CSV table of C-alpha atoms and ligand atoms in Angstrom, one decimal:
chain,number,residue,atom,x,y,z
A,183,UNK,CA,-1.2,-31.0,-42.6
A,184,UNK,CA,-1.8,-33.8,-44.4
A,185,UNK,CA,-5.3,-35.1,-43.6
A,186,UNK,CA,-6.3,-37.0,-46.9
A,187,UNK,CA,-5.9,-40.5,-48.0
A,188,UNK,CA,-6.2,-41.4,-51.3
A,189,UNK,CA,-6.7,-45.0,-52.9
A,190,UNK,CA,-5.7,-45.1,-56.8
A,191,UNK,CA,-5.6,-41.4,-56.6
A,192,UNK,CA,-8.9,-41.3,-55.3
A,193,UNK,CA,-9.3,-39.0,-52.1
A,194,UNK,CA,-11.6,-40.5,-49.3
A,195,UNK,CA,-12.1,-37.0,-47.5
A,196,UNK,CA,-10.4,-35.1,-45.4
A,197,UNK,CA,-9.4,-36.5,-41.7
A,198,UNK,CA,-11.8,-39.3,-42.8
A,199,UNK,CA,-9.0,-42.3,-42.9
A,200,UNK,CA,-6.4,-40.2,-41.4
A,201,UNK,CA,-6.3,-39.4,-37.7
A,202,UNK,CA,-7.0,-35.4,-36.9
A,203,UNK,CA,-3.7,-34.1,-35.6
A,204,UNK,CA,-3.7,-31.9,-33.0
A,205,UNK,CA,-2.2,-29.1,-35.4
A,206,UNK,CA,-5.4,-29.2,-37.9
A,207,UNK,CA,-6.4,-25.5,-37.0
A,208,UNK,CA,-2.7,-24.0,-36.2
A,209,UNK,CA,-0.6,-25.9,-38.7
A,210,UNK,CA,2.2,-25.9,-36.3
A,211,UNK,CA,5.5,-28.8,-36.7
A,212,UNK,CA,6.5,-30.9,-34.2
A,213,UNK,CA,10.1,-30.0,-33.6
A,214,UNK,CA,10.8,-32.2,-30.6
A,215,UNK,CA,12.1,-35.6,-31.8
A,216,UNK,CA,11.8,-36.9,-28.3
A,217,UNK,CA,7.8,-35.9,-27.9
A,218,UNK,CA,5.2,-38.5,-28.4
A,219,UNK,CA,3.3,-35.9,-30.6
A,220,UNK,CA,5.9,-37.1,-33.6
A,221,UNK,CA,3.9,-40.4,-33.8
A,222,UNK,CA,0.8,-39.3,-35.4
A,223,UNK,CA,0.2,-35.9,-33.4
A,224,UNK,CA,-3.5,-36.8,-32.1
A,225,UNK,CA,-3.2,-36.8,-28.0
A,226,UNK,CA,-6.4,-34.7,-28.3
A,227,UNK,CA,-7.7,-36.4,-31.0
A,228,UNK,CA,-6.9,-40.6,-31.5
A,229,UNK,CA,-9.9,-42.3,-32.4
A,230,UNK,CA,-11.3,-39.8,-35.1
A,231,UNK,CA,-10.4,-41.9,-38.4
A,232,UNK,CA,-12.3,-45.2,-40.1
A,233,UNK,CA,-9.9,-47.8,-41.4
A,234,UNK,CA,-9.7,-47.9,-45.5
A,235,UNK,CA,-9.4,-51.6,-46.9
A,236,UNK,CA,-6.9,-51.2,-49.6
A,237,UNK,CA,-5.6,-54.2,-51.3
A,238,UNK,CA,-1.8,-55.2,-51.8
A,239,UNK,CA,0.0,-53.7,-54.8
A,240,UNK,CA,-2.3,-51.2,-55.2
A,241,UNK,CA,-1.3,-47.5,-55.2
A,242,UNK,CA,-2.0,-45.5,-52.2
A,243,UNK,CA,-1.2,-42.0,-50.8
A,244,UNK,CA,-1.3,-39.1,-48.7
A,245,UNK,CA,-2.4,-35.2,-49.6
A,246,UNK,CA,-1.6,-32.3,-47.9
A,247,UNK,CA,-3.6,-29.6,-48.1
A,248,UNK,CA,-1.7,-27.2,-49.9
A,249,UNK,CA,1.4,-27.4,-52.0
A,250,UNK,CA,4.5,-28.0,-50.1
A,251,UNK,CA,6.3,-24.7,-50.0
A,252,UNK,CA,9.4,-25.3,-47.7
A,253,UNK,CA,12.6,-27.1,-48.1
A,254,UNK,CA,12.1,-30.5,-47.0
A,255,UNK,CA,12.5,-34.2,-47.3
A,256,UNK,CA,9.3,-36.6,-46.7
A,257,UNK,CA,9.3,-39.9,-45.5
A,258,UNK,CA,6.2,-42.5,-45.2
A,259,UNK,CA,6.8,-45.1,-42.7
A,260,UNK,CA,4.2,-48.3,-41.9
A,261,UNK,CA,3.5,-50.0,-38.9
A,262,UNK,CA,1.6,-53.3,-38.6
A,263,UNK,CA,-1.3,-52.9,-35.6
A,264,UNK,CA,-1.5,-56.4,-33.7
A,265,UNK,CA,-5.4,-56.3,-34.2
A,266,UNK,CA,-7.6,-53.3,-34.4
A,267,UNK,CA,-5.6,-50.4,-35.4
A,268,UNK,CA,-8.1,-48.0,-34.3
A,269,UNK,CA,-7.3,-48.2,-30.9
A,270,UNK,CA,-3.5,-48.8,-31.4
A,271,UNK,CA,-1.3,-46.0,-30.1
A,272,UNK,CA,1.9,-47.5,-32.8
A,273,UNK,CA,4.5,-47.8,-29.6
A,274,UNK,CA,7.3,-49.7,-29.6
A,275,UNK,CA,9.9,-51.0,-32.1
A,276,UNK,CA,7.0,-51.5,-34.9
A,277,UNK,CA,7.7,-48.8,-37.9
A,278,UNK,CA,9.7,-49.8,-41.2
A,279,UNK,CA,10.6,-47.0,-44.0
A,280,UNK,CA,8.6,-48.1,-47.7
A,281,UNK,CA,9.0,-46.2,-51.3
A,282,UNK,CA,8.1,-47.2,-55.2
A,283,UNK,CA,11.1,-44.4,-56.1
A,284,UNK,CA,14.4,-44.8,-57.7
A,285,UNK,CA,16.6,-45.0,-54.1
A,286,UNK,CA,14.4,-47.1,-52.3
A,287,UNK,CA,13.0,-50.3,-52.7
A,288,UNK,CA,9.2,-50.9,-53.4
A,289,UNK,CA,8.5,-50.6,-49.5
A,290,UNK,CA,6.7,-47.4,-48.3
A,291,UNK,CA,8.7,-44.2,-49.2
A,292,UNK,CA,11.4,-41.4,-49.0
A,293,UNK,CA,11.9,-38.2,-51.5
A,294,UNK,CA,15.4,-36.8,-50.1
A,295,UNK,CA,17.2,-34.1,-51.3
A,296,UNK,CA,19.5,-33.7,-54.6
A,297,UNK,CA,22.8,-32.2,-53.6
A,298,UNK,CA,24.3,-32.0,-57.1
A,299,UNK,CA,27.8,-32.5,-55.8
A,300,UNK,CA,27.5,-29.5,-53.2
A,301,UNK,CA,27.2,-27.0,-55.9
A,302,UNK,CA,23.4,-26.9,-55.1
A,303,UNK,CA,20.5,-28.2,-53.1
A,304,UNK,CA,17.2,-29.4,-55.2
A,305,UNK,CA,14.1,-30.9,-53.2
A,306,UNK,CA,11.5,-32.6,-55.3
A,307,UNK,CA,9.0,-32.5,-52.4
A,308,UNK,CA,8.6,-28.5,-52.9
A,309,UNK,CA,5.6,-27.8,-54.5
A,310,UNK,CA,4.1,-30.8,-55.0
A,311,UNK,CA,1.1,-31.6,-52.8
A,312,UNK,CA,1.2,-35.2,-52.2
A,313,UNK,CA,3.1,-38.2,-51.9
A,314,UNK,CA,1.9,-41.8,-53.2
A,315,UNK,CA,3.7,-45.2,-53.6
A,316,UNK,CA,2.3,-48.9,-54.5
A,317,UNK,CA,1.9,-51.4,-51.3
A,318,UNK,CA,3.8,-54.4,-51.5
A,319,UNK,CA,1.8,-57.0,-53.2
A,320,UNK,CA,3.3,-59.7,-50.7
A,321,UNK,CA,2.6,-56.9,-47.7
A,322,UNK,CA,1.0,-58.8,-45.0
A,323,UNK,CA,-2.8,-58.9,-44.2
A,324,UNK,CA,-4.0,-57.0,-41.1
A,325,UNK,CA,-4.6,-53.4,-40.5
A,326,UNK,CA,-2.0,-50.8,-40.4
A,327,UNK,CA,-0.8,-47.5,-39.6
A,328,UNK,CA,0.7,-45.3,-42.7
A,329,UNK,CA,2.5,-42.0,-41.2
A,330,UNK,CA,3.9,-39.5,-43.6
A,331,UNK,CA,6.6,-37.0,-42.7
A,332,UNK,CA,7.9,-34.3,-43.9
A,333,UNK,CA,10.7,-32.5,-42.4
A,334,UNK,CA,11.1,-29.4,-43.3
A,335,UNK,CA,14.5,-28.1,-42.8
A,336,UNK,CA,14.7,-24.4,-44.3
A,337,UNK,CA,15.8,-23.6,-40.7
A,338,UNK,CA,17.4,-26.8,-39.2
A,339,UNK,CA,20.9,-24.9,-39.0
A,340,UNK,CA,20.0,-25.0,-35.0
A,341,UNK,CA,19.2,-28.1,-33.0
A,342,UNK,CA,15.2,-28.6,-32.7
A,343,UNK,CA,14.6,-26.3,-35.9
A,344,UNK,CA,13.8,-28.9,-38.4
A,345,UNK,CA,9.9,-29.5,-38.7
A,346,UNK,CA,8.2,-32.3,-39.0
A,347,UNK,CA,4.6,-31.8,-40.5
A,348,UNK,CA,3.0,-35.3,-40.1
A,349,UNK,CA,-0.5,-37.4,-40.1
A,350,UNK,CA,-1.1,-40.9,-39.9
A,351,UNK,CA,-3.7,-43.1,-41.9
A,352,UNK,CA,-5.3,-46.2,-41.1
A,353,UNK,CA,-5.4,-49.6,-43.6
A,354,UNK,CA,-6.6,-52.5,-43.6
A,355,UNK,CA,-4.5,-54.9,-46.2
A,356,UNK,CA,-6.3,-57.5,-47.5
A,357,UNK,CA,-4.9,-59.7,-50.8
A,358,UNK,CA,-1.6,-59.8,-49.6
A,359,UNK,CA,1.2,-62.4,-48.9
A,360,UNK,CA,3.6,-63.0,-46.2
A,361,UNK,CA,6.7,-60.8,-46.3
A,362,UNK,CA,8.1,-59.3,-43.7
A,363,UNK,CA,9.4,-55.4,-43.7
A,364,UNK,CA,12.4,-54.3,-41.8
A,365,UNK,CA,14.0,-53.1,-40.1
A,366,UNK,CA,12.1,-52.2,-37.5
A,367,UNK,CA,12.1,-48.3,-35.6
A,368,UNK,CA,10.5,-46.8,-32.6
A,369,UNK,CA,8.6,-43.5,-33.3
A,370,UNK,CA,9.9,-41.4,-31.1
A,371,UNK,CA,13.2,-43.3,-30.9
A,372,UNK,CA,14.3,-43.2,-34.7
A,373,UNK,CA,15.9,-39.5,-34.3
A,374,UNK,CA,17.8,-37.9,-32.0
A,375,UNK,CA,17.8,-34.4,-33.4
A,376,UNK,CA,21.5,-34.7,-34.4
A,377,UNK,CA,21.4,-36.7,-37.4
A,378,UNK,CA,23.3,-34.7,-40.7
A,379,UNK,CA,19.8,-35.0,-42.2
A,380,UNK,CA,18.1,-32.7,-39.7
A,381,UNK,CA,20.6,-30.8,-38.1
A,382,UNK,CA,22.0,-29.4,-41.1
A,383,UNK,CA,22.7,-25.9,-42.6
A,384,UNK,CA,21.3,-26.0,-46.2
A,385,UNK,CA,22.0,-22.4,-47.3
A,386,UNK,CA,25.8,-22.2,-46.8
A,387,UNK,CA,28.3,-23.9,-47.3
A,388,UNK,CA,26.2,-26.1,-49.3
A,389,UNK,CA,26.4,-29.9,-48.2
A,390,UNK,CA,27.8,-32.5,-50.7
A,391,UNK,CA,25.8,-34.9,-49.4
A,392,UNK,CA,22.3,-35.4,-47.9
A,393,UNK,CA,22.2,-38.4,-45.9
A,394,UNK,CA,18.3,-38.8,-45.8
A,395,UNK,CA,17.0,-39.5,-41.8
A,396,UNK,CA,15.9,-42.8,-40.9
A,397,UNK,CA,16.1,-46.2,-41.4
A,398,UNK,CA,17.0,-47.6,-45.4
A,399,UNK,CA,13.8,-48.4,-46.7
A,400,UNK,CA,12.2,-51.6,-45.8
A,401,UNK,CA,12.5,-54.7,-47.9
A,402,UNK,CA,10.0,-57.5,-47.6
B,63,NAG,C1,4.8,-32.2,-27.3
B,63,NAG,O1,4.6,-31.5,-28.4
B,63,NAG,C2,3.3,-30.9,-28.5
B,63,NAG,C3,3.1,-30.4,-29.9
B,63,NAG,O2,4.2,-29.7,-30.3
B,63,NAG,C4,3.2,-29.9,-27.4
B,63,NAG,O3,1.9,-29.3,-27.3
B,63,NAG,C5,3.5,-30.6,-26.0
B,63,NAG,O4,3.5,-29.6,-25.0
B,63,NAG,C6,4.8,-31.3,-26.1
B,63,NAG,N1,5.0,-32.1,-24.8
B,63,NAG,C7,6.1,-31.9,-24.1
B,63,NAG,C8,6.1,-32.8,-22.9
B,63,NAG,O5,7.0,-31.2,-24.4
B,64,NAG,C1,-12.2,-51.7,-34.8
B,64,NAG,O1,-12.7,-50.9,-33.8
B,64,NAG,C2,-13.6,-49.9,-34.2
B,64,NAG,C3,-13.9,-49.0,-33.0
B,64,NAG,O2,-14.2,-49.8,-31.9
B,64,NAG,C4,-14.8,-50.5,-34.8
B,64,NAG,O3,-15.7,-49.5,-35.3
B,64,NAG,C5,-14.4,-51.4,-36.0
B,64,NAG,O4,-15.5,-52.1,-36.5
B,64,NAG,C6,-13.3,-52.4,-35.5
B,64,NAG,N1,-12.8,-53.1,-36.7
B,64,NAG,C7,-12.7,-54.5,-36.7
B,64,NAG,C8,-12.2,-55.1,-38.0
B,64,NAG,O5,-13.1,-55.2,-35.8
């Protein structure tokens, strides 16, 4: 799970800013693209999470609460709430893709995977317990959804065996300008199970290429 925000690397507690996924006791994936539980997982528990004012361009994050011991590829996606995103289920065609790494722009995030020409798969998610990226400084003001994602794909050789382990935190921006991310997903609605980035047989013969699932990062 991933139930901790942090803030400049500072935690705020655990299921404090993120919502409590229904999976906080069993640790179970979501493995059904098509089931609203790959939102943010909380039909049991939506309302549980305060709303962190973070300001634009500052660094922000999500822990999990162990290392990250499976082959996988994470993803943080943001959606802007028309008001009060406490009460804001994140439907419809809302989510854009961010990241402060090398392959995407400075948007919310993506860590694929390293093919290294097909000779060998590398996946700099493993073993590291967290994943943090700067906001936009010209991010818009209002509150937010963050959702992290991260697919695990040790056993995705079959359709509906990738795992998604997921949470999503709630913002509020404030200090921010008026850019607008896109494009634009629906969560469900981004996947269809089939894509070469989660149907895919990472042990043999070993891809060439990785073709990391979802939109390309947003740009503001
Ligand atoms: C959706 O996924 C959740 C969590 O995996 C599961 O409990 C629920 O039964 C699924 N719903 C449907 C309609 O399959
Ligand atoms: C949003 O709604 C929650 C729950 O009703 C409330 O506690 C919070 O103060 C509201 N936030 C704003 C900015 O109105």
């Amino acid at each position: 799970t991933f139930p901790t925000l942090l803030i400049d690397g500072v935690s705020s507690g655990e299921w404090v800013n993120v919502r409590r996924t229904d999976n906080h006791v069993n640790h179970s994936p979501v493995t059904d693209v098509t089931n609203a539980s790959i939102r943010c997982f909380n039909t049991q528990t939506q309302s549980t999470a305060s709303t962190a004012t973070v300001r634009a361009g500052s660094k922000i994050g999500l822990q999990a609460n162990q290392p990250i011991y499976h082959e996988s590829v994470t993803n943080v996606y943001m959606a802007k709430a028309p008001r009060n995103v406490t009460t804001w289920d994140g439907s419809g065609q809302v989510w854009f893709k961010a990241s402060h790494s090398d392959a995407c722009p400075p948007l919310v995030h993506e860590i694929t995977a390293n093919t290294n020409g097909g000779t060998q798969l590398t996946f700099p998610s493993m073993n590291s317990n967290k994943v943090e990226f700067t906001l936009p400084k010209n991010l818009p003001n209002g509150e937010y959804l963050v959702r992290v994602e991260n697919i695990a794909i040790h056993g995705a050789a079959s359709f509906g065996g990738a795992q998604f382990y997921l949470s999503c935190a709630q913002i509020n921006v404030v200090g921010g300008g008026n850019g607008k991310p896109g494009p634009l997903v629906s969560i469900p609605g981004v996947y269809n199970g089939r894509e070469p980035g989660i149907l895919v047989n990472i042990w043999w013969p070993i891809p060439a290429v990785y073709p990391m699932p979802g939109p390309v990062c947003a740009t503001a």
